[in-house]
Amino acid sequence: MAQKPMTKTQLVAALAEEMGADKKTAAAAIDAVSAIVTKEVAAGGAVTLPGIGKIYCRERPVRMVRNPATGETIKKDADKQVKVTVAKALKDSVNG
């Protein structure tokens, strides 16, 4: 059975312990990293988190999609999608 994902509270506690700092500092660090990644990816850039992966935005063109309920084909406008490429080091640590 799969474990539940780590919550932000658990992540803050683990980061505070790893850094040897208090939880308030760890929470501020997580919030700062999150804000930087969000701002950079929203502007069309990419962020590489060493050992974790690369987060970037990909533009999808206008395309035809099918409504599964009715079978009707409709035109879907161009949009953007956030993608994550996992680093080889993380893949190897999980599989090895």
PDB file of C-alpha atoms in Angstrom:
ATOM      1  CA  MET A   1       0.000   0.000   0.000  1.00  0.00           C
ATOM      2  CA  ALA A   2       1.307   3.444  -0.896  1.00  0.00           C
ATOM      3  CA  GLN A   3       2.175   5.948   1.797  1.00  0.00           C
ATOM      4  CA  LYS A   4       0.431   9.281   2.058  1.00  0.00           C
ATOM      5  CA  PRO A   5       2.402  12.203   0.609  1.00  0.00           C
ATOM      6  CA  MET A   6       4.415  14.346   3.020  1.00  0.00           C
ATOM      7  CA  THR A   7       2.439  17.389   4.145  1.00  0.00           C
ATOM      8  CA  LYS A   8       3.863  20.899   4.272  1.00  0.00           C
ATOM      9  CA  THR A   9       3.979  20.721   8.078  1.00  0.00           C
ATOM     10  CA  GLN A  10       5.993  17.509   7.933  1.00  0.00           C
ATOM     11  CA  LEU A  11       8.284  18.979   5.269  1.00  0.00           C
ATOM     12  CA  VAL A  12       8.857  22.107   7.372  1.00  0.00           C
ATOM     13  CA  ALA A  13       9.697  19.973  10.427  1.00  0.00           C
ATOM     14  CA  ALA A  14      12.103  17.775   8.441  1.00  0.00           C
ATOM     15  CA  LEU A  15      13.794  20.792   6.833  1.00  0.00           C
ATOM     16  CA  ALA A  16      14.142  22.559  10.189  1.00  0.00           C
ATOM     17  CA  GLU A  17      15.780  19.460  11.657  1.00  0.00           C
ATOM     18  CA  GLU A  18      18.107  19.043   8.650  1.00  0.00           C
ATOM     19  CA  MET A  19      19.103  22.735   8.716  1.00  0.00           C
ATOM     20  CA  GLY A  20      19.415  22.904  12.489  1.00  0.00           C
ATOM     21  CA  ALA A  21      17.063  25.887  12.455  1.00  0.00           C
ATOM     22  CA  ASP A  22      13.620  26.626  13.822  1.00  0.00           C
ATOM     23  CA  LYS A  23      10.401  25.792  11.989  1.00  0.00           C
ATOM     24  CA  LYS A  24       9.653  29.457  11.237  1.00  0.00           C
ATOM     25  CA  THR A  25      12.915  29.799   9.274  1.00  0.00           C
ATOM     26  CA  ALA A  26      12.310  26.508   7.459  1.00  0.00           C
ATOM     27  CA  ALA A  27       8.768  27.547   6.500  1.00  0.00           C
ATOM     28  CA  ALA A  28      10.065  30.879   5.190  1.00  0.00           C
ATOM     29  CA  ALA A  29      12.686  29.040   3.108  1.00  0.00           C
ATOM     30  CA  ILE A  30      10.090  26.721   1.563  1.00  0.00           C
ATOM     31  CA  ASP A  31       7.748  29.636   0.827  1.00  0.00           C
ATOM     32  CA  ALA A  32      10.593  31.616  -0.773  1.00  0.00           C
ATOM     33  CA  VAL A  33      11.637  28.717  -3.024  1.00  0.00           C
ATOM     34  CA  SER A  34       8.013  28.137  -4.005  1.00  0.00           C
ATOM     35  CA  ALA A  35       7.517  31.816  -4.885  1.00  0.00           C
ATOM     36  CA  ILE A  36      10.716  31.955  -6.954  1.00  0.00           C
ATOM     37  CA  VAL A  37       9.842  28.792  -8.895  1.00  0.00           C
ATOM     38  CA  THR A  38       6.286  30.014  -9.522  1.00  0.00           C
ATOM     39  CA  LYS A  39       7.437  33.428 -10.741  1.00  0.00           C
ATOM     40  CA  GLU A  40      10.134  32.019 -13.030  1.00  0.00           C
ATOM     41  CA  VAL A  41       7.966  29.296 -14.608  1.00  0.00           C
ATOM     42  CA  ALA A  42       5.012  31.686 -15.064  1.00  0.00           C
ATOM     43  CA  ALA A  43       7.353  34.024 -16.969  1.00  0.00           C
ATOM     44  CA  GLY A  44       8.215  31.187 -19.362  1.00  0.00           C
ATOM     45  CA  GLY A  45      11.524  30.223 -17.791  1.00  0.00           C
ATOM     46  CA  ALA A  46      12.723  27.009 -16.214  1.00  0.00           C
ATOM     47  CA  VAL A  47      14.106  26.139 -12.796  1.00  0.00           C
ATOM     48  CA  THR A  48      16.491  23.261 -12.119  1.00  0.00           C
ATOM     49  CA  LEU A  49      16.491  21.921  -8.572  1.00  0.00           C
ATOM     50  CA  PRO A  50      19.779  19.982  -8.311  1.00  0.00           C
ATOM     51  CA  GLY A  51      19.194  16.328  -7.520  1.00  0.00           C
ATOM     52  CA  ILE A  52      15.421  16.692  -7.938  1.00  0.00           C
ATOM     53  CA  GLY A  53      14.659  17.798 -11.480  1.00  0.00           C
ATOM     54  CA  LYS A  54      13.716  20.586 -13.844  1.00  0.00           C
ATOM     55  CA  ILE A  55      10.410  22.490 -13.731  1.00  0.00           C
ATOM     56  CA  TYR A  56       9.375  24.340 -16.874  1.00  0.00           C
ATOM     57  CA  CYS A  57       6.398  25.611 -18.851  1.00  0.00           C
ATOM     58  CA  ARG A  58       5.459  24.123 -22.206  1.00  0.00           C
ATOM     59  CA  GLU A  59       3.065  25.738 -24.666  1.00  0.00           C
ATOM     60  CA  ARG A  60       0.510  23.478 -26.310  1.00  0.00           C
ATOM     61  CA  PRO A  61      -0.873  24.453 -29.706  1.00  0.00           C
ATOM     62  CA  VAL A  62      -4.513  24.743 -30.746  1.00  0.00           C
ATOM     63  CA  ARG A  63      -5.867  21.224 -31.202  1.00  0.00           C
ATOM     64  CA  MET A  64      -8.992  19.192 -31.748  1.00  0.00           C
ATOM     65  CA  VAL A  65     -10.231  17.158 -28.759  1.00  0.00           C
ATOM     66  CA  ARG A  66     -13.165  14.807 -28.285  1.00  0.00           C
ATOM     67  CA  ASN A  67     -15.782  15.113 -25.562  1.00  0.00           C
ATOM     68  CA  PRO A  68     -15.946  11.547 -24.164  1.00  0.00           C
ATOM     69  CA  ALA A  69     -19.545  11.943 -23.017  1.00  0.00           C
ATOM     70  CA  THR A  70     -21.000  13.010 -26.371  1.00  0.00           C
ATOM     71  CA  GLY A  71     -18.292  12.034 -28.857  1.00  0.00           C
ATOM     72  CA  GLU A  72     -18.366  15.582 -30.230  1.00  0.00           C
ATOM     73  CA  THR A  73     -15.065  16.970 -31.550  1.00  0.00           C
ATOM     74  CA  ILE A  74     -14.295  20.498 -30.388  1.00  0.00           C
ATOM     75  CA  LYS A  75     -11.445  22.943 -30.880  1.00  0.00           C
ATOM     76  CA  LYS A  76      -9.313  23.558 -27.769  1.00  0.00           C
ATOM     77  CA  ASP A  77      -7.407  26.830 -27.616  1.00  0.00           C
ATOM     78  CA  ALA A  78      -3.663  26.985 -27.132  1.00  0.00           C
ATOM     79  CA  ASP A  79      -2.602  26.821 -23.500  1.00  0.00           C
ATOM     80  CA  LYS A  80       0.392  26.341 -21.269  1.00  0.00           C
ATOM     81  CA  GLN A  81       1.268  23.305 -19.186  1.00  0.00           C
ATOM     82  CA  VAL A  82       3.755  22.976 -16.331  1.00  0.00           C
ATOM     83  CA  LYS A  83       6.080  19.997 -16.784  1.00  0.00           C
ATOM     84  CA  VAL A  84       8.598  18.358 -14.461  1.00  0.00           C
ATOM     85  CA  THR A  85      11.550  16.297 -15.657  1.00  0.00           C
ATOM     86  CA  VAL A  86      12.932  14.162 -12.851  1.00  0.00           C
ATOM     87  CA  ALA A  87      16.714  14.195 -12.342  1.00  0.00           C
ATOM     88  CA  LYS A  88      18.691  11.026 -13.023  1.00  0.00           C
ATOM     89  CA  ALA A  89      20.124  11.087  -9.488  1.00  0.00           C
ATOM     90  CA  LEU A  90      16.609  10.911  -7.987  1.00  0.00           C
ATOM     91  CA  LYS A  91      15.560   8.139 -10.395  1.00  0.00           C
ATOM     92  CA  ASP A  92      18.667   6.136  -9.514  1.00  0.00           C
ATOM     93  CA  SER A  93      18.129   6.565  -5.762  1.00  0.00           C
ATOM     94  CA  VAL A  94      14.545   5.315  -6.063  1.00  0.00           C
ATOM     95  CA  ASN A  95      15.366   2.382  -8.351  1.00  0.00           C
ATOM     96  CA  GLY A  96      18.743   1.405  -6.975  1.00  0.00           C
TER      97      GLY A  96
END
